[in-house]
XYZ file of C-alpha atoms in Angstrom:
569
model
C -40.008 17.546 -23.538
C -38.959 14.837 -21.080
C -41.781 13.589 -18.900
C -39.541 14.205 -15.893
C -38.899 17.914 -16.501
C -38.853 20.289 -13.565
C -41.992 22.213 -12.772
C -40.693 25.587 -13.900
C -37.587 27.216 -15.392
C -35.000 28.998 -13.317
C -33.886 32.576 -14.020
C -30.713 34.227 -12.836
C -30.197 37.433 -10.865
C -29.631 40.565 -12.935
C -26.286 42.238 -13.174
C -25.640 45.584 -11.456
C -26.026 48.805 -13.375
C -28.921 47.345 -15.353
C -26.701 45.217 -17.608
C -28.372 41.946 -18.664
C -26.658 38.672 -17.740
C -25.306 36.889 -20.844
C -27.979 34.933 -22.686
C -30.704 36.255 -20.341
C -33.621 38.555 -21.261
C -33.474 42.185 -20.177
C -33.937 42.171 -16.376
C -36.406 44.050 -14.303
C -35.766 45.421 -10.852
C -37.083 43.415 -7.949
C -36.256 40.052 -6.507
C -35.030 36.763 -7.856
C -37.025 33.537 -7.676
C -35.429 32.854 -4.309
C -36.710 36.174 -3.018
C -33.279 37.817 -2.772
C -33.055 41.508 -3.720
C -30.814 41.970 -6.762
C -27.533 43.789 -6.534
C -28.674 46.195 -9.275
C -31.825 47.373 -7.507
C -29.952 47.755 -4.229
C -27.270 49.856 -5.923
C -29.834 52.083 -7.628
C -31.783 52.686 -4.426
C -28.780 53.418 -2.238
C -26.602 55.475 -4.572
C -28.953 56.805 -7.207
C -26.252 56.160 -9.791
C -27.525 53.186 -11.771
C -25.202 53.889 -14.714
C -21.969 53.872 -12.714
C -19.574 50.935 -13.121
C -20.283 48.297 -10.455
C -17.885 48.022 -7.572
C -16.140 44.775 -6.641
C -18.395 44.559 -3.610
C -21.445 44.767 -5.866
C -20.074 42.124 -8.219
C -19.365 39.917 -5.235
C -22.938 40.370 -4.041
C -24.160 39.326 -7.475
C -21.949 36.240 -7.332
C -23.374 35.307 -3.949
C -26.887 35.704 -5.324
C -26.069 33.487 -8.317
C -24.623 30.803 -6.064
C -27.627 31.016 -3.769
C -29.918 30.602 -6.781
C -27.977 27.595 -8.059
C -28.013 25.997 -4.607
C -31.717 26.617 -4.054
C -32.697 24.863 -7.258
C -35.934 25.324 -9.166
C -38.103 26.315 -6.219
C -40.279 25.043 -3.414
C -42.898 23.437 -5.664
C -40.310 21.158 -7.262
C -38.809 20.331 -3.871
C -42.193 19.459 -2.430
C -42.910 17.239 -5.428
C -39.608 15.420 -4.843
C -40.489 14.855 -1.201
C -43.953 13.598 -2.127
C -42.264 10.897 -4.191
C -40.549 9.758 -1.007
C -37.165 11.066 -2.174
C -34.658 13.552 -0.804
C -33.326 16.476 -2.810
C -29.855 16.424 -4.285
C -28.428 18.716 -1.586
C -30.007 16.692 1.214
C -28.385 13.562 -0.187
C -24.958 15.145 -0.431
C -25.259 16.370 3.153
C -25.850 12.768 4.251
C -22.964 11.398 2.203
C -20.230 13.849 3.204
C -18.828 15.007 6.511
C -20.551 18.219 7.525
C -19.301 21.314 5.736
C -16.695 19.544 3.588
C -18.397 19.397 0.176
C -16.819 21.547 -2.546
C -18.975 22.014 -5.640
C -17.561 22.645 -9.097
C -19.350 24.221 -12.049
C -22.476 25.212 -10.107
C -23.154 27.962 -12.662
C -22.934 25.675 -15.702
C -25.917 25.905 -18.100
C -26.720 24.172 -21.341
C -26.375 25.878 -24.744
C -29.025 23.853 -26.581
C -31.890 25.405 -28.460
C -35.124 24.174 -29.913
C -38.138 22.532 -28.295
C -38.213 25.384 -25.790
C -34.809 24.621 -24.284
C -33.497 28.093 -25.046
C -36.038 29.462 -22.557
C -35.093 26.983 -19.845
C -31.476 27.291 -18.770
C -31.267 26.496 -15.036
C -27.976 26.560 -13.228
C -26.208 23.196 -12.555
C -28.077 21.764 -15.590
C -29.532 19.058 -13.372
C -26.370 17.571 -11.859
C -24.283 18.618 -8.859
C -20.600 17.685 -8.986
C -17.766 18.027 -6.502
C -15.813 16.416 -3.701
C -15.705 16.268 0.057
C -14.645 14.140 2.987
C -16.153 10.870 4.185
C -14.780 10.059 7.634
C -11.956 12.440 6.828
C -11.009 10.821 3.495
C -11.391 12.473 0.090
C -14.284 11.222 -2.077
C -15.642 12.573 -5.380
C -19.346 12.501 -6.212
C -21.914 13.578 -8.742
C -25.628 13.664 -8.024
C -28.568 14.097 -10.372
C -31.159 16.734 -9.498
C -34.490 15.213 -10.502
C -36.160 18.601 -10.080
C -34.316 19.950 -13.139
C -35.217 18.248 -16.412
C -35.960 15.157 -14.342
C -32.212 14.664 -13.974
C -32.053 13.861 -17.713
C -28.575 14.005 -19.210
C -27.683 16.591 -21.829
C -24.361 17.773 -23.264
C -23.452 20.231 -20.488
C -24.694 17.813 -17.835
C -22.464 15.064 -19.253
C -19.428 17.328 -19.549
C -19.669 18.141 -15.848
C -19.672 14.434 -15.017
C -16.780 13.758 -17.421
C -14.686 16.429 -15.741
C -15.405 15.086 -12.268
C -14.593 11.502 -13.271
C -11.292 12.639 -14.758
C -10.458 14.525 -11.569
C -11.314 11.522 -9.379
C -9.082 9.222 -11.432
C -6.227 11.758 -11.440
C -6.528 12.355 -7.696
C -6.767 8.631 -6.954
C -9.959 8.954 -4.896
C -13.227 6.962 -4.867
C -16.145 8.070 -7.046
C -19.771 7.901 -5.896
C -22.697 8.593 -8.228
C -26.120 9.418 -6.794
C -28.433 8.446 -9.641
C -31.917 9.895 -9.997
C -32.444 10.651 -13.678
C -34.754 9.946 -16.586
C -32.057 8.973 -19.074
C -30.905 10.961 -22.094
C -32.380 14.424 -22.664
C -34.450 13.738 -25.768
C -34.384 17.359 -26.931
C -30.581 17.260 -27.302
C -30.520 14.096 -29.422
C -27.145 12.609 -30.286
C -25.284 15.042 -28.031
C -26.929 13.398 -25.035
C -26.098 9.923 -26.303
C -22.462 10.903 -26.834
C -22.420 12.171 -23.261
C -23.287 8.696 -21.999
C -20.559 7.200 -24.151
C -18.014 9.428 -22.442
C -19.222 8.275 -19.027
C -19.006 4.601 -19.988
C -15.487 5.031 -21.316
C -14.371 6.653 -18.070
C -16.079 3.961 -15.978
C -14.006 1.347 -17.751
C -10.754 3.312 -17.552
C -11.242 3.836 -13.813
C -12.190 0.190 -13.210
C -9.669 -1.376 -10.867
C -8.000 2.018 -10.367
C -10.407 3.751 -7.986
C -13.478 2.321 -6.245
C -16.670 3.277 -8.074
C -20.010 3.107 -6.268
C -23.414 3.736 -7.857
C -26.355 4.648 -5.639
C -29.754 4.301 -7.308
C -32.205 6.760 -5.750
C -34.757 7.056 -8.544
C -35.348 5.888 -12.110
C -32.490 4.757 -14.338
C -33.642 3.798 -17.825
C -32.169 2.953 -21.197
C -28.456 3.366 -21.781
C -28.150 5.127 -18.423
C -28.398 1.729 -16.736
C -25.055 0.656 -18.142
C -22.912 3.073 -16.164
C -23.949 1.606 -12.780
C -23.387 -1.910 -14.119
C -19.797 -0.935 -14.985
C -19.047 0.205 -11.441
C -17.926 -1.918 -8.491
C -21.052 -1.789 -6.323
C -24.684 -0.808 -6.904
C -26.917 0.313 -4.031
C -30.700 0.518 -4.454
C -33.592 1.806 -2.347
C -36.798 -0.169 -2.158
C -39.925 1.358 -3.735
C -38.199 4.449 -5.178
C -35.380 3.201 -7.417
C -35.707 1.224 -10.644
C -33.321 0.161 -13.403
C -34.162 -1.220 -16.833
C -32.958 -0.974 -20.416
C -36.488 -0.969 -21.862
C -39.389 0.268 -19.763
C -42.816 -1.285 -19.156
C -44.416 0.509 -22.119
C -41.851 -0.890 -24.561
C -42.099 -4.357 -23.038
C -45.883 -4.262 -23.376
C -45.722 -3.042 -26.970
C -43.164 -5.645 -28.076
C -44.045 -8.718 -26.035
C -47.543 -8.011 -24.746
C -46.381 -8.567 -21.158
C -47.992 -6.389 -18.507
C -45.467 -5.331 -15.895
C -44.997 -2.402 -13.507
C -41.835 -0.368 -13.095
C -41.162 -2.074 -9.766
C -41.803 -5.577 -11.111
C -39.558 -4.952 -14.096
C -36.599 -3.247 -12.475
C -37.203 -2.608 -8.802
C -34.690 -3.093 -6.002
C -35.891 -6.569 -5.014
C -35.705 -7.793 -8.609
C -32.115 -6.655 -9.032
C -31.070 -7.829 -5.562
C -32.459 -11.376 -5.783
C -32.874 -12.241 -9.469
C -30.625 -10.283 -11.822
C -27.717 -9.742 -9.434
C -27.350 -6.106 -10.510
C -27.807 -4.654 -6.998
C -25.173 -5.542 -4.422
C -26.980 -3.785 -1.558
C -30.637 -2.898 -0.970
C -32.031 -0.652 1.749
C -35.434 0.608 2.862
C -34.678 4.347 2.847
C -32.142 6.824 1.537
C -30.747 7.713 4.955
C -29.798 4.115 5.730
C -28.528 3.585 2.200
C -26.157 6.547 2.281
C -24.950 5.630 5.775
C -23.999 2.195 4.426
C -22.211 3.795 1.467
C -20.110 5.738 3.959
C -19.328 2.533 5.861
C -18.375 0.647 2.700
C -15.960 3.443 1.788
C -14.323 3.065 5.202
C -13.400 -0.524 4.293
C -11.825 0.336 0.952
C -8.565 1.970 -0.118
C -8.671 5.248 -1.998
C -7.138 3.600 -5.070
C -5.294 0.527 -6.310
C -1.917 1.842 -5.135
C -2.921 1.825 -1.482
C -3.882 -0.772 1.104
C -7.299 -0.552 2.787
C -7.203 1.624 5.906
C -6.467 -0.179 9.160
C -8.511 0.609 12.238
C -7.761 0.074 15.941
C -9.046 -3.344 17.013
C -10.527 -3.788 20.467
C -11.483 -7.388 19.742
C -8.531 -9.498 20.996
C -6.598 -10.992 18.101
C -6.030 -14.190 20.082
C -9.664 -14.574 21.118
C -10.688 -18.214 21.024
C -13.836 -18.923 19.037
C -15.296 -21.745 21.107
C -18.734 -21.190 19.577
C -17.468 -22.609 16.279
C -17.425 -26.081 17.819
C -21.206 -25.849 18.162
C -22.021 -23.838 15.041
C -20.553 -26.357 12.585
C -21.814 -29.956 12.901
C -19.269 -32.700 12.376
C -21.655 -34.687 10.186
C -20.844 -33.535 6.646
C -24.414 -33.945 5.403
C -25.981 -31.696 8.025
C -26.668 -28.142 6.952
C -25.845 -24.998 8.920
C -25.663 -21.243 8.346
C -22.164 -20.009 7.509
C -22.971 -16.397 8.449
C -22.666 -16.887 12.248
C -19.394 -18.711 11.608
C -18.009 -15.692 9.760
C -19.334 -13.310 12.421
C -17.657 -15.351 15.166
C -14.262 -15.111 13.465
C -14.103 -11.446 12.357
C -13.633 -8.314 14.456
C -16.665 -7.566 16.630
C -18.884 -9.764 14.448
C -19.160 -6.913 11.932
C -19.756 -8.257 8.405
C -20.801 -6.443 5.216
C -22.275 -9.048 2.892
C -22.276 -8.320 -0.838
C -25.179 -9.599 -2.990
C -26.832 -11.127 0.065
C -30.024 -12.088 -1.793
C -28.479 -13.256 -5.068
C -26.815 -16.674 -5.426
C -27.115 -17.279 -1.667
C -25.331 -20.651 -1.865
C -22.070 -18.704 -1.703
C -21.421 -15.833 0.706
C -19.158 -12.920 -0.276
C -18.426 -10.375 2.419
C -16.093 -7.633 3.557
C -15.010 -7.576 7.182
C -11.972 -6.863 9.348
C -9.526 -9.229 10.995
C -7.169 -7.572 13.455
C -8.250 -4.194 12.091
C -7.365 -5.153 8.504
C -10.008 -5.336 5.765
C -10.420 -8.788 4.243
C -12.655 -10.275 1.588
C -14.372 -13.502 2.593
C -15.726 -16.102 0.167
C -17.599 -18.975 1.807
C -19.842 -21.814 0.745
C -23.288 -21.687 2.359
C -24.345 -25.219 3.421
C -27.851 -24.042 4.338
C -28.629 -23.279 0.663
C -28.392 -26.141 -1.847
C -25.876 -27.747 0.534
C -23.369 -25.082 -0.525
C -22.875 -26.364 -4.075
C -21.410 -24.112 -6.731
C -23.660 -23.244 -9.660
C -23.629 -20.700 -12.471
C -24.733 -17.692 -10.450
C -22.601 -18.548 -7.414
C -19.518 -18.807 -9.630
C -20.285 -15.454 -11.272
C -20.869 -13.760 -7.934
C -17.716 -15.089 -6.292
C -15.529 -14.491 -9.351
C -16.379 -10.805 -9.566
C -15.896 -10.360 -5.823
C -12.457 -12.021 -5.970
C -11.492 -9.753 -8.880
C -12.583 -6.666 -6.942
C -10.600 -7.650 -3.851
C -7.530 -8.373 -5.944
C -7.805 -5.027 -7.755
C -7.866 -3.072 -4.488
C -5.355 -5.000 -2.393
C -7.911 -6.681 -0.140
C -6.605 -10.064 1.138
C -8.867 -13.059 0.549
C -10.025 -15.668 3.056
C -11.902 -18.628 1.572
C -13.992 -20.828 3.878
C -14.623 -24.158 2.148
C -17.448 -26.598 2.726
C -18.466 -27.651 -0.771
C -19.901 -30.943 -2.096
C -19.191 -30.066 -5.721
C -20.841 -28.313 -8.665
C -24.603 -28.478 -9.067
C -25.452 -31.268 -11.537
C -28.224 -30.957 -14.112
C -29.069 -30.353 -17.740
C -29.955 -26.711 -17.087
C -26.564 -26.065 -15.520
C -24.633 -27.778 -18.289
C -26.587 -26.113 -21.071
C -26.415 -22.798 -19.237
C -22.635 -22.884 -19.371
C -21.505 -24.060 -15.950
C -18.176 -24.954 -17.545
C -17.354 -21.415 -18.642
C -18.989 -19.748 -15.625
C -17.184 -22.030 -13.195
C -13.996 -21.227 -15.060
C -14.547 -17.525 -14.255
C -14.079 -18.247 -10.553
C -11.063 -20.419 -11.275
C -9.587 -17.659 -13.456
C -10.207 -14.997 -10.806
C -8.403 -16.926 -8.082
C -5.507 -17.977 -10.326
C -5.085 -14.380 -11.464
C -5.200 -12.840 -7.976
C -1.955 -11.529 -6.483
C -3.241 -10.498 -3.037
C -2.597 -12.701 0.030
C -4.934 -15.709 -0.113
C -5.779 -18.091 2.737
C -7.980 -21.174 2.475
C -9.707 -22.840 5.425
C -11.423 -26.197 4.846
C -14.175 -26.509 7.440
C -15.603 -29.887 6.515
C -15.811 -31.338 3.008
C -14.206 -30.284 -0.255
C -14.978 -32.537 -3.188
C -13.920 -32.683 -6.812
C -13.398 -29.707 -9.063
C -15.202 -27.459 -6.590
C -12.360 -28.040 -4.103
C -9.844 -26.884 -6.691
C -11.896 -23.847 -7.664
C -12.326 -22.702 -4.040
C -8.747 -21.403 -3.917
C -6.920 -24.648 -3.273
C -3.168 -24.821 -2.812
C -2.824 -26.133 -6.365
C -4.212 -22.888 -7.847
C -1.996 -20.665 -5.738
C -3.387 -19.904 -2.299
C -0.581 -18.858 0.063
C -1.685 -20.870 3.077
C -4.241 -23.629 3.529
C -5.631 -24.756 6.866
C -8.192 -27.407 7.725
C -10.342 -28.302 10.678
C -10.258 -31.823 12.102
C -12.891 -33.935 10.390
C -12.247 -32.371 6.980
C -12.733 -34.525 3.906
C -10.886 -33.656 0.698
C -11.459 -36.066 -2.166
C -12.570 -36.442 -5.757
C -16.055 -37.223 -4.473
C -17.867 -38.500 -1.404
C -16.925 -41.947 -0.118
C -20.247 -43.493 -1.151
C -20.017 -42.291 -4.722
C -16.350 -43.146 -4.998
C -16.856 -46.714 -3.716
C -19.701 -47.271 -6.167
C -17.353 -46.374 -9.014
C -14.066 -47.911 -7.845
C -15.522 -51.136 -6.467
C -18.437 -51.529 -8.850
C -17.525 -55.056 -9.940
C -16.661 -56.296 -6.452
C -19.973 -55.065 -5.097
C -21.920 -56.633 -7.955
C -20.188 -60.020 -7.517
C -20.553 -60.175 -3.740
C -23.011 -62.514 -2.006
C -24.190 -59.559 0.074
C -23.717 -56.469 -2.147
C -25.005 -53.983 0.425
C -22.748 -55.208 3.206
C -19.817 -55.297 0.822
C -20.553 -51.788 -0.361
C -20.670 -50.465 3.213
C -17.350 -52.158 4.030
C -15.663 -50.741 0.926
C -17.070 -47.271 1.540
C -15.514 -47.268 4.984
C -12.264 -48.632 3.561
C -12.111 -45.832 0.984
C -12.894 -43.222 3.629
C -10.211 -44.465 6.027
C -7.555 -44.713 3.322
C -8.132 -41.562 1.260
C -10.484 -39.248 3.165
C -9.127 -39.043 6.673
C -8.523 -35.494 7.989
C -4.747 -35.674 7.651
C -4.456 -37.104 4.153
C -4.049 -33.653 2.529
C -1.715 -32.473 5.300
C 0.541 -35.487 4.820
C 0.969 -34.499 1.175
C 1.596 -30.817 1.828
C -1.708 -29.666 0.316
C -2.822 -28.362 3.723
C -0.345 -26.415 5.863
C -1.856 -27.488 9.148
C -4.935 -29.007 10.726
C -6.027 -26.521 13.374
C -8.333 -26.304 16.347
C -11.468 -24.526 15.048
C -11.436 -22.268 18.113
C -8.024 -20.964 17.007
C -9.230 -19.966 13.531
C -9.338 -16.233 14.257
C -5.848 -16.188 15.773
C -4.379 -18.282 12.961
C -5.926 -16.108 10.251
C -4.794 -12.812 11.800
C -1.253 -14.115 12.275
C -1.154 -15.356 8.671
C -2.537 -12.115 7.266
C -0.024 -10.074 9.256
C 2.788 -12.209 7.888
C 1.544 -12.036 4.304
C 0.823 -8.305 4.296
C 4.266 -7.503 2.923
C 3.989 -10.060 0.131
C 4.254 -8.404 -3.273
C 3.596 -10.156 -6.558
C 3.391 -9.001 -10.134
C 1.602 -10.717 -12.973
C 3.150 -11.734 -16.268
C 3.976 -9.091 -18.866
C 0.839 -8.797 -20.957
C -1.759 -6.271 -21.979
C -4.489 -8.197 -20.170
C -5.761 -11.740 -19.888
C -8.738 -13.140 -21.761
C -11.028 -14.448 -19.046
C -13.798 -16.959 -19.821
C -16.872 -15.363 -21.339
């Protein structure tokens, strides 16, 4: 038996006229586990004709009792145990996710058909997963949610088939899919049937990728192969202290490597938010987590054939952002936090940052400009001076691909000194990982706008959606520097011999540095060559971006005729 099995089995109400329910033992008169009087006993007491054929009213009463039993779950003891773990029940979670009274459940009476290891005596309704659809802020969303109280949410054949059906319906209806994960992995007693069930989920995750938004919410354990489904979806939410994800658990790690590690240390929310990059969002409790899932859905289209929903904007589109003149220092070597800059530009300062704790030297966020959802990619000068490294490239590349898949325009805020140098970066594959970001931008067909805030050097300038790789419009602030490298480094290379031969090498170097800067790095050099569309007043950035996005909204592009590209590994 799975270590996460529910505390006790669930029985079903008896049929009227004393007939046993299919696959159930002969019933006895009385009440069900939920305390409801059975239709059969009521009929016998009121009519005295237990052998008469049941009426439609009686059959309907039985149906209501069955539904009530399925909704109630395995009983108060299991519910109390769930609450003691600091977790909500499956129905409580669905109530938080959906608009009140809008959830429609399918296959609530589904039960497994497995036998052996005592399974034939334990056949609860729902089989440990609740599936259906409802409304989130009035928009259709599909969801499945594990019920940890039943077999610990472990997946068996019937359980998987319910999920398969729901995923197929979501894809066919063109509506987002949310999974509320709280399960112990494959149901060991069902063997290969359980494993095949996971395979069907993975296949559907991939087929729906880029077609409908897929969001995974981790609300409990997720071990073994079960961890791969969330990693195939667009966003993963986790809750601190109660959710964990790992392919091999602490016991296996200890047996194989001798390392002592707890569940939380191995696969807790903080680990996946800051180190592995698996979790895009982390929250302290389930209520906050599910509220943020609802908000994220409000920013996204239902599918890849639609644009994100527009909302009324009370923030003036022509609002001047005077604070930007103070937030961003003119000196290119001084650090600053890009987050207040983004907040100053977007509607009402409302920003949803993705992977906030992972690869923090680049910021990826969803926000609105003029009521329209946009994806923002920005270098973060307060972390490693905003350089691009392996993890930053991976993070930004996947975000760009997501935005492109779901018709979310891209705004790229550039202040980058280059790629992070070092043996570890080179041996770790910065070439191929950096190429992922380059590939993502070059492949994107959504409207793309670049804004150069200060410096943009070398290959990192190209990779950050430069005009040469296809951005639609490029703007720059006064004081911007676009060059192969900084003036000091460039002068040391270009004028190496002159500096070495000079009577005063340091004075000569300083003079040549300034000469290089004035000739090739002045703010209007790129504009003169058409690589920047205009140099703008920073305070006008919001107005310029909204006007450009409005203009580009009707732009439609198609990629080349091909099955798919082969992006860098």
